[in-house]
Amino acid sequence: DIQMTQSPSTLSASVGDRVTITCRASQSISSWLAWYQQKPGKAPKLLIYKASSLESGVPSRFSGSGSGTEFTLTISSLQPDDFATYYCQQYNSWLLTFGGGTKVEIK
Amino acid sequence: QVQLVQSGAEVKKPGASVKVSCKASGYTFTSYDINWVRQATGQGLEWMGWMNPNSGNTGYAQKFQGRVTMTRNTSISTAYMELSSLRSEDTAVYYCASSPYCSGGSCYSGYDYWGQGTLVTVSS
C-alpha cells in the first residue's frame, strides 16, 4: 500500500496568514492526489484534485502543487471559515489511502 | 442534484455484524463506483474499499479483507457495506462517497459526493 504522510499534524495560525501543508507519498503517485477539508461533524469536502486543479466553487485562496512524492496545499490568506482539518488522498491505484490529517487551529 | 443518503446509527455487540446502506439519487447509480471511508472519533479518514455498482466488482483495503463485503441492489439504487466480527476498534462513523471520475476501481479525481455518515458503536 502507498503510505501518505502529512505535516504538520497541527498548525496554529491567524486570520490573514499564509498556510502551507505538506503531504509525502511513500512512492510516486504522479499527480493523482486530492485535498479535502473537514469540519467537525461533517463529511469531507473536496478542494483540490489532480494535485493542483481547484474543485468548482472552492475559493481561489486555496491552491495545490507538487508531483511524484511531494505535495503541498497552500491557503494564501487564512479566513475564519478555513479553520478545519485537511487531508490528502492518493488515488494512483485502486488501493486508495489518506494522509493522517492536519488540523488548522486559531492562534 | 447528486445525493447519497445513509442508514441510521447502529449499536452492536462485539462479534456481531453491521450492514450500512447508502441510497444514491440524482444520477445513474451504475455509472460511478461507491467507496466506503470510516473515521473513528477524533481520528483521521480510513479508506475501506470500493464497489462498482454496474459489475458488482469490489476492491478492499488489506486491513478489512475477509471482514468486509460491499454489495448493491441496482433496482433501488442502494449500496451496502457489511462489516463482520466487530470489535470495539470498529466504533466509527462510516461514510459512502462517489465521484463521476471513479469507475471500475480507477479514479481520476477525488470524491465529490459524500453521504452524511453512519455512526456504528460496538460495545458490550
Short mmCIF file of C-alpha atoms in Angstrom, two decimals:
data_model
loop_
_atom_site.label_atom_id
_atom_site.label_comp_id
_atom_site.label_asym_id
_atom_site.label_seq_id
_atom_site.Cartn_x
_atom_site.Cartn_y
_atom_site.Cartn_z
CA ASP A 1 0.00 0.00 0.00
CA ILE A 2 1.09 3.57 -0.61
CA GLN A 3 1.59 5.46 2.67
CA MET A 4 0.73 9.16 2.84
CA THR A 5 2.44 11.30 5.48
CA GLN A 6 1.14 14.76 6.26
CA SER A 7 2.91 17.50 8.18
CA PRO A 8 2.43 19.21 10.44
CA SER A 9 -0.30 17.34 12.31
CA THR A 10 -1.43 20.59 13.93
CA LEU A 11 -0.87 24.15 12.80
CA SER A 12 -1.72 27.34 14.71
CA ALA A 13 -2.29 30.38 12.55
CA SER A 14 -4.04 33.74 12.48
CA VAL A 15 -6.56 35.17 10.06
CA GLY A 16 -4.68 36.54 7.06
CA ASP A 17 -1.71 34.17 7.43
CA ARG A 18 -0.32 32.17 4.53
CA VAL A 19 -0.56 28.48 5.44
CA THR A 20 1.22 25.53 3.83
CA ILE A 21 0.54 21.85 4.48
CA THR A 22 2.78 19.10 3.12
CA CYS A 23 1.89 15.57 2.04
CA ARG A 24 4.50 12.97 1.13
CA ALA A 25 3.82 9.67 -0.63
CA SER A 26 5.87 6.53 0.02
CA GLN A 27 6.23 6.05 -3.74
CA SER A 28 5.49 8.11 -6.82
CA ILE A 29 1.82 8.80 -7.42
CA SER A 30 2.33 11.16 -10.38
CA SER A 31 -0.30 13.89 -9.81
CA TRP A 32 -3.05 11.60 -8.55
CA LEU A 33 -3.64 13.48 -5.32
CA ALA A 34 -6.67 15.17 -3.79
CA TRP A 35 -7.05 17.51 -0.83
CA TYR A 36 -10.11 17.67 1.41
CA GLN A 37 -11.33 19.98 4.13
CA GLN A 38 -13.34 18.56 7.02
CA LYS A 39 -15.17 20.39 9.78
CA PRO A 40 -16.40 18.71 12.99
CA GLY A 41 -19.44 16.50 12.47
CA LYS A 42 -19.38 16.95 8.70
CA ALA A 43 -18.30 14.86 5.73
CA PRO A 44 -15.08 15.89 3.99
CA LYS A 45 -15.27 18.42 1.17
CA LEU A 46 -13.13 18.09 -1.97
CA LEU A 47 -10.90 21.14 -2.51
CA ILE A 48 -8.20 20.10 -4.98
CA TYR A 49 -7.86 17.16 -7.38
CA LYS A 50 -5.05 16.03 -9.63
CA ALA A 51 -2.64 17.80 -7.26
CA SER A 52 -3.36 21.34 -8.47
CA SER A 53 -6.85 21.53 -10.00
CA LEU A 54 -9.30 23.60 -7.98
CA GLU A 55 -12.69 22.00 -7.48
CA SER A 56 -15.59 24.10 -8.73
CA GLY A 57 -16.82 26.57 -6.13
CA VAL A 58 -13.70 26.43 -3.97
CA PRO A 59 -12.18 29.86 -3.22
CA SER A 60 -9.07 30.75 -5.17
CA ARG A 61 -7.08 31.30 -1.96
CA PHE A 62 -6.67 27.51 -1.94
CA SER A 63 -4.00 26.08 -4.23
CA GLY A 64 -2.16 22.80 -4.60
CA SER A 65 1.16 21.88 -6.11
CA GLY A 66 3.58 19.01 -6.47
CA SER A 67 4.01 15.72 -8.28
CA GLY A 68 5.69 12.41 -7.69
CA THR A 69 6.04 12.10 -3.93
CA GLU A 70 5.88 15.67 -2.57
CA PHE A 71 2.76 17.80 -2.49
CA THR A 72 1.60 20.98 -0.82
CA LEU A 73 -1.70 22.65 -0.07
CA THR A 74 -1.46 26.41 0.38
CA ILE A 75 -4.05 28.81 1.74
CA SER A 76 -2.87 32.25 0.64
CA SER A 77 -4.77 34.28 3.27
CA LEU A 78 -6.42 32.28 6.02
CA GLN A 79 -10.07 33.14 6.61
CA PRO A 80 -12.24 32.34 9.67
CA ASP A 81 -14.10 29.67 7.69
CA ASP A 82 -10.81 27.85 6.94
CA PHE A 83 -10.18 26.61 10.48
CA ALA A 84 -10.69 22.89 9.93
CA THR A 85 -8.80 19.64 9.37
CA TYR A 86 -7.24 18.95 5.99
CA TYR A 87 -6.50 15.55 4.45
CA CYS A 88 -4.61 14.46 1.38
CA GLN A 89 -5.63 11.32 -0.52
CA GLN A 90 -3.78 9.43 -3.20
CA TYR A 91 -5.66 7.64 -5.97
CA ASN A 92 -2.75 6.38 -8.02
CA SER A 93 -4.00 2.82 -7.74
CA TRP A 94 -7.26 1.14 -6.82
CA LEU A 95 -5.93 0.92 -3.24
CA LEU A 96 -6.57 4.47 -2.12
CA THR A 97 -5.09 5.95 1.05
CA PHE A 98 -5.46 9.12 3.09
CA GLY A 99 -2.90 11.12 4.96
CA GLY A 100 -3.21 11.45 8.72
CA GLY A 101 -4.65 14.96 8.60
CA THR A 102 -3.57 18.48 9.56
CA LYS A 103 -5.67 20.47 11.99
CA VAL A 104 -5.53 24.22 11.40
CA GLU A 105 -6.25 25.99 14.67
CA ILE A 106 -6.72 29.62 15.63
CA LYS A 107 -3.57 31.13 17.10
CA GLN B 1 -28.50 17.07 -7.62
CA VAL B 2 -26.47 14.06 -6.53
CA GLN B 3 -27.32 12.79 -3.06
CA LEU B 4 -26.07 9.87 -1.02
CA VAL B 5 -28.31 9.10 1.95
CA GLN B 6 -27.10 6.59 4.52
CA SER B 7 -28.96 4.47 7.05
CA GLY B 8 -29.18 5.41 10.70
CA ALA B 9 -26.90 4.83 13.66
CA GLU B 10 -26.28 1.29 14.88
CA VAL B 11 -25.21 -0.22 18.19
CA LYS B 12 -23.70 -3.69 18.01
CA LYS B 13 -22.08 -6.14 20.37
CA PRO B 14 -18.55 -7.42 19.80
CA GLY B 15 -18.52 -10.30 17.36
CA ALA B 16 -21.68 -9.20 15.59
CA SER B 17 -22.03 -7.82 12.06
CA VAL B 18 -23.36 -4.50 10.81
CA LYS B 19 -24.76 -3.58 7.41
CA VAL B 20 -24.85 0.08 6.40
CA SER B 21 -26.79 1.26 3.36
CA CYS B 22 -26.18 4.18 1.01
CA LYS B 23 -29.01 5.25 -1.29
CA ALA B 24 -27.97 7.24 -4.35
CA SER B 25 -30.09 9.71 -6.29
CA GLY B 26 -29.59 12.41 -8.91
CA TYR B 27 -27.51 10.28 -11.28
CA THR B 28 -27.43 6.84 -12.88
CA PHE B 29 -26.46 4.60 -9.97
CA THR B 30 -24.45 2.18 -12.09
CA SER B 31 -22.21 4.93 -13.52
CA TYR B 32 -19.95 5.66 -10.53
CA ASP B 33 -18.16 3.46 -8.01
CA ILE B 34 -19.30 3.66 -4.40
CA ASN B 35 -16.42 3.94 -1.97
CA TRP B 36 -16.50 3.48 1.80
CA VAL B 37 -14.43 5.51 4.26
CA ARG B 38 -14.54 5.38 8.05
CA GLN B 39 -13.46 7.72 10.81
CA ALA B 40 -13.06 6.82 14.46
CA THR B 41 -13.85 9.59 16.93
CA GLY B 42 -11.08 12.18 16.88
CA GLN B 43 -9.12 10.20 14.28
CA GLY B 44 -8.36 10.51 10.59
CA LEU B 45 -10.05 9.15 7.49
CA GLU B 46 -9.54 5.49 6.65
CA TRP B 47 -10.35 4.15 3.18
CA MET B 48 -12.06 0.75 3.28
CA GLY B 49 -12.77 -0.14 -0.33
CA TRP B 50 -14.80 0.37 -3.47
CA MET B 51 -17.61 -1.31 -5.36
CA ASN B 52 -18.65 -0.88 -8.97
CA PRO B 53 -22.48 -0.93 -8.99
CA ASN B 54 -22.61 -1.99 -12.64
CA SER B 55 -20.46 -5.11 -12.40
CA GLY B 56 -20.52 -5.73 -8.66
CA ASN B 57 -16.72 -5.85 -8.70
CA THR B 58 -15.05 -4.80 -5.48
CA GLY B 59 -11.66 -3.87 -4.07
CA TYR B 60 -10.93 -3.86 -0.35
CA ALA B 61 -8.13 -2.42 1.76
CA GLN B 62 -5.96 -5.24 3.07
CA LYS B 63 -6.86 -4.35 6.64
CA PHE B 64 -10.50 -5.27 6.02
CA GLN B 65 -10.05 -8.27 3.71
CA GLY B 66 -12.14 -11.18 4.98
CA ARG B 67 -14.31 -8.98 7.20
CA VAL B 68 -15.93 -6.53 4.78
CA THR B 69 -18.41 -7.16 1.99
CA MET B 70 -19.69 -4.45 -0.35
CA THR B 71 -22.80 -5.18 -2.38
CA ARG B 72 -25.58 -3.35 -4.17
CA ASN B 73 -29.21 -3.50 -5.21
CA THR B 74 -29.44 -1.68 -8.52
CA SER B 75 -33.26 -1.77 -8.54
CA ILE B 76 -33.31 0.64 -5.60
CA SER B 77 -30.00 2.43 -6.31
CA THR B 78 -28.58 1.36 -2.98
CA ALA B 79 -25.12 0.20 -1.96
CA TYR B 80 -24.32 -1.75 1.19
CA MET B 81 -21.26 -2.21 3.35
CA GLU B 82 -21.27 -5.13 5.76
CA LEU B 83 -18.55 -5.48 8.38
CA SER B 84 -18.37 -8.68 10.42
CA SER B 85 -16.63 -9.85 13.60
CA LEU B 86 -16.99 -6.38 15.05
CA ARG B 87 -14.67 -5.22 17.82
CA SER B 88 -14.54 -2.04 19.84
CA GLU B 89 -11.95 -0.56 17.46
CA ASP B 90 -14.59 -0.61 14.70
CA THR B 91 -16.57 2.10 16.51
CA ALA B 92 -16.57 4.90 13.96
CA VAL B 93 -18.57 6.99 11.53
CA TYR B 94 -18.83 5.18 8.21
CA TYR B 95 -19.20 7.25 5.03
CA CYS B 96 -20.06 6.28 1.47
CA ALA B 97 -18.58 8.50 -1.23
CA SER B 98 -18.56 8.70 -5.01
CA SER B 99 -17.26 10.64 -7.97
CA PRO B 100 -18.13 10.82 -11.66
CA TYR B 101 -14.43 10.13 -12.19
CA CYS B 102 -14.24 6.85 -10.28
CA SER B 103 -15.28 3.68 -12.07
CA GLY B 104 -14.05 0.11 -12.02
CA GLY B 105 -11.61 0.89 -9.24
CA SER B 106 -9.83 3.64 -11.15
CA CYS B 107 -10.19 7.24 -10.03
CA TYR B 108 -9.15 10.38 -11.87
CA SER B 109 -10.32 12.77 -9.16
CA GLY B 110 -11.27 12.86 -5.52
CA TYR B 111 -14.73 12.18 -4.12
CA ASP B 112 -17.20 14.92 -4.97
CA TYR B 113 -20.14 13.35 -3.21
CA TRP B 114 -20.41 12.04 0.33
CA GLY B 115 -23.15 10.53 2.44
CA GLN B 116 -23.97 12.09 5.79
CA GLY B 117 -22.20 9.33 7.70
CA THR B 118 -23.46 6.48 9.88
CA LEU B 119 -22.23 6.06 13.44
CA VAL B 120 -21.57 2.44 14.33
CA THR B 121 -20.91 1.82 18.01
CA VAL B 122 -19.51 -1.52 19.12
CA SER B 123 -19.99 -2.09 22.82
CA SER B 124 -20.81 -4.95 25.14
#
